[in-house]
Amino acid sequence: MSEASLLDPAFLAKLEHLSRLARRLLSRERSAEEGIKNLRHAPSAATSFQEHRSYSPGDDTRHIDWNAYGRLGELFVKVFEPEKRGEIALLLDRSASMRQGRVGSLSLELAAAFGFLGIGGLDGAALASFPGPLPERFFGEDSTMDFLRRLQDLGASRALSSGPQTLKDAAKALAAQRSRSSWTVILSDFFPAEPLEEALPLLRRSRVLCVHLFDPLDQEPPERGPSLFEDAESGRRRRLPVTGQVRENYLRLLRAHFDRVERVAREHGARCARVGADISFEAAMLGILSRGALDA
Amino acid sequence: MIRLENPWTLALPLLGLIVLLWRRYRRQDNARRTVYLELWEKAAAGVKIWEKWRVPLQEWRLLLLWLACFAGALAAAGPSWVGRGGARYRLILDRSASMSALTSEGKTRFDEARAGVAAFLAERGMGDRVSLWVLGDRMEPLVAETERLDSVRAALEGILPLPESENSQALEASMLHASENLVTIFFSDSPGRNVETILWGVGDPIANAGFVAASAQGTWPKSAIRLRGEIRNFASAAQSRAVVLSGSGRATQRLEFSPTPGATQEFEFSFDRAPGGRIRLSLEPPDAFPADDTLFFELASPPQAPLVLLSASTPDAVSPLEAAAAALSEEYDFSLQRVADLAAVPADAVLLAEGGRFEILPSARGGAILFGTQIPGLLGEPRLLQPKVTDWKREHPILRGLSFDFLACTQAWSGLGEAEPLVSSSEGPLLVGVQKGEARIVASAFRLADSNLPVQANFPLLLRRAYAWILGNPEDGVPALSWTGGQPAFLDASESTLENVPPRGPSKVIPQGPGFARDFLGSCVILAAIFLGLLLLLELRATFSAGARNLESQASKP
């Protein structure tokens, strides 16, 4: 993904459109508006009084401070602190294998979408990457551009070395900040699966969604014959004979790996969504949301 | 060696090969980037070693396609095999009694000779033809000339030496059967030596591993003969030999030589030709190959009659007849006489005359050569106008080798019908040979001035042949230098070279037989068809298995 694409007005328009669609999809039992209310901050007994402001036509009459009207003869409404409903924490895999090609750009786009959703619909978004800087928080709609800029910096591989290097480190750092995350979304290829198994217990306080990104090309083995492979992570090269039996073995191992990621997520109460890099981020996002991955 | 008529046709497949190699190199250099290299390594952990070298189907297709294109391009290039072989060899294995003697290494001479034949056969090339003969009391063919050397080897194994024999004449007789372009190789022993291979080269009439006269030239028909020759030493040491000229009542002449190895020395003899007869030229003592150490010359007696020109019949200062007569006299080394009338002609002379009229036919012992001279009862009126030559006696000693296709006459006398016609025309004989008593007369019906005979190459030869016939020389009328008895046959073949190393003894480089050329256009076309057929089978297989593979991959996808 190019440097300017996350800030591109066209991309932002897509995020807006996606956000509207997401609002309808987030709750299955309530309406879209009601659903969005679950996300928007609404006064409740748990909220605290913050200040008065003059009444404006359209304000909720339930919030009019009648005591103040009796004393001052003017209408004032009470303004309460918004209810903290938590944030979406994003753990973005920025290892070598996730920084190149369509998988890398899709991970950034999905992270942008989730972050936009969190900033606009929840209390904000926390962004952590591994390797990458310490987690940062973005709340308030004014912080949307800051979030996207930060994401763009990660996409350009800037400021990667100062913070946690592995998924477990990133989860630990996130948990140490005692953030009340409604959702923790992990965007990674989850290979190998051991780091996920180590990180999920650290994220038990939030609901975890594992977005398993993969390149569909990996599901299509090359033609029979000697083939040169290069590890996307380490750059190591290895020439291997690809025969019919080898193809079968590989596909079986790949399926086992996918199953393992799902099993690990399920065992730790997390949800898993497998997304191929051959679809757009909008389709991926809608697919994830339509399956209730972010339902309460 | 492959020879191509159109080598440029191979440029396209060679270019294709470069592209294929570059493509393969580039494919090999393009690594497939994947996250799951570990999975691939685990998947390939149990693969068999031979499977690692399986060429993918795509590459087989490209390879077969390229092979088909290459074979087709090679066919279009007009290919042919050109080899050094193609020579004809006649191997003569001596199995006479002397061959049973033991050599210094404990083997018999015959075993050594047979091993030499086997070694020679092993070195033959494609197209060589070999025949195998054995030499005992006579030379006998064992295997006819063939390219199948296995049959020669099989026959070689069954040969046994004779308990007793006399093969000196057989060696001489074998040389008379040489033919053009045939290399004859003797595997035989020689006096005082162990077994050695004697090579007889094509194009060289007298050459062996010994020491012989190489060639001789003589000049004739002058009265004095000069005989030139050369002696070459093929041995590995200096040799002392003498060349002796003798025969037919002449004093023996002897020349001594001692050439060093490989050296050649010339010799020359001069002797009077007059006695004629047989001259013997011999090498003394004979060498290892005595059969060709003696040469014979048959000399005809020189003409004895003087040549007389009737000058009255040739009023021109230098007529064609006089010029030809002068050349003939110079050749025979005696002077030409000119007389004004018949009365002055010596009785034993040969008369030359053109035109005119004789009242009587010359009956002198010498004879006459007449061109258009009227003779009562033989040649006269009426005239023949522009007679056309229809035939001539090609085997007659006077006319042998001559052609009268382009002889033209404006007019000729008639009346030669009673004589033996030598040259005939549509109107009657133009040239006859007549025997009158002891004299012979050669008469033409036309004058030289009325024909184009003087400007033809036939004319001086005709004059000389007629002169010789009149004098009654040998049947062909030509005093020849002839080789008889004991001489090697001259193999008039084109030059070639090959090298043969015998099991023992000296080796000699001799010209090899002519090469051969065999085109293999048909083979290339067949190869191209085979490759295309294999390619088609691969394509069919791939087509039918593609569907199964797709189903398999879909079922295997996570």
Coordinates of C-alpha atoms in Angstrom, one line a residue, chain A residues 96-97 100 189 191 212-214 217-233 235-251 253-255 257-258 274, chain B residues 24-59 61 541 545 549-550 552-558:
Chain A
A96 CA 8.5 -9.5 7.4
S97 CA 5.9 -11.9 6.1
Q100 CA 4.8 -7.3 1.7
D189 CA -0.8 -14.9 9.5
F191 CA 2.5 -19.0 11.5
H212 CA -6.1 -15.1 10.1
L213 CA -4.7 -13.6 6.9
F214 CA -3.2 -15.8 4.2
L217 CA -1.3 -18.7 -3.7
D218 CA 0.0 -20.8 -0.8
Q219 CA -3.0 -23.0 -1.3
E220 CA -2.0 -23.7 -5.0
P221 CA 1.2 -25.6 -5.0
P222 CA 3.6 -25.2 -7.9
E223 CA 3.9 -27.6 -10.9
R224 CA 5.7 -30.8 -10.3
G225 CA 9.4 -30.6 -10.4
P226 CA 12.2 -28.9 -8.5
S227 CA 11.1 -25.5 -7.2
L228 CA 12.9 -22.8 -5.4
F229 CA 11.1 -21.5 -2.3
E230 CA 12.0 -18.4 -0.3
D231 CA 10.8 -17.9 3.3
A232 CA 8.9 -14.7 3.5
E233 CA 10.0 -14.1 7.0
G235 CA 14.5 -14.8 3.3
R236 CA 16.0 -18.2 3.5
R237 CA 15.9 -20.1 0.2
R238 CA 15.5 -23.8 -0.3
R239 CA 15.1 -25.8 -3.5
L240 CA 12.7 -28.7 -3.0
P241 CA 11.3 -31.4 -5.2
V242 CA 7.6 -30.9 -5.7
T243 CA 6.0 -34.3 -6.6
G244 CA 2.5 -35.4 -6.3
Q245 CA 3.1 -36.9 -2.9
V246 CA 4.8 -33.7 -1.7
R247 CA 1.9 -31.6 -2.9
E248 CA -0.5 -33.8 -1.0
N249 CA 1.7 -33.7 2.1
Y250 CA 1.9 -29.9 2.0
L251 CA -1.8 -29.3 1.6
L253 CA 0.0 -29.8 6.7
L254 CA -1.5 -26.5 5.6
R255 CA -5.0 -27.6 6.5
H257 CA -2.2 -25.5 10.5
F258 CA -5.4 -23.6 9.7
R274 CA -9.8 -16.6 8.0
Chain B
R24 CA 15.0 -22.2 -17.0
Y25 CA 17.8 -20.1 -15.4
R26 CA 15.4 -17.3 -14.8
R27 CA 12.7 -19.7 -13.4
Q28 CA 15.2 -21.2 -11.2
D29 CA 16.2 -17.8 -10.0
N30 CA 12.6 -16.8 -9.4
A31 CA 11.9 -18.1 -6.0
R32 CA 8.4 -18.8 -4.8
R33 CA 7.9 -16.6 -1.8
T34 CA 5.9 -18.3 1.0
V35 CA 5.3 -18.1 4.7
Y36 CA 5.1 -21.9 4.9
L37 CA 8.6 -22.9 3.9
E38 CA 8.7 -25.1 7.0
L39 CA 5.6 -26.9 5.8
W40 CA 7.1 -27.5 2.5
E41 CA 10.3 -28.9 4.0
K42 CA 8.2 -31.2 6.2
A43 CA 6.2 -32.3 3.1
A44 CA 9.3 -33.0 1.1
A45 CA 11.2 -34.8 3.9
G46 CA 10.2 -38.3 2.8
V47 CA 10.5 -37.9 -0.9
K48 CA 12.7 -40.4 -2.7
I49 CA 15.9 -39.3 -4.2
W50 CA 15.1 -40.2 -7.8
E51 CA 11.9 -38.1 -7.6
K52 CA 13.9 -35.0 -6.9
W53 CA 15.1 -35.1 -10.5
R54 CA 11.7 -35.4 -12.1
V55 CA 11.4 -32.9 -14.8
P56 CA 8.1 -31.1 -14.7
L57 CA 5.7 -31.8 -17.5
Q58 CA 6.0 -28.4 -18.9
E59 CA 9.7 -28.8 -19.4
R61 CA 6.9 -30.6 -23.5
R541 CA -2.2 -37.3 -21.1
S545 CA -5.4 -35.8 -16.2
R549 CA -5.9 -32.9 -10.8
N550 CA -8.4 -30.0 -10.4
E552 CA -7.9 -33.4 -6.3
S553 CA -6.7 -29.8 -5.6
Q554 CA -10.2 -28.6 -4.7
A555 CA -10.7 -31.4 -2.3
S556 CA -7.4 -30.7 -0.7
K557 CA -7.8 -27.0 -0.2
P558 CA -8.4 -26.0 3.4

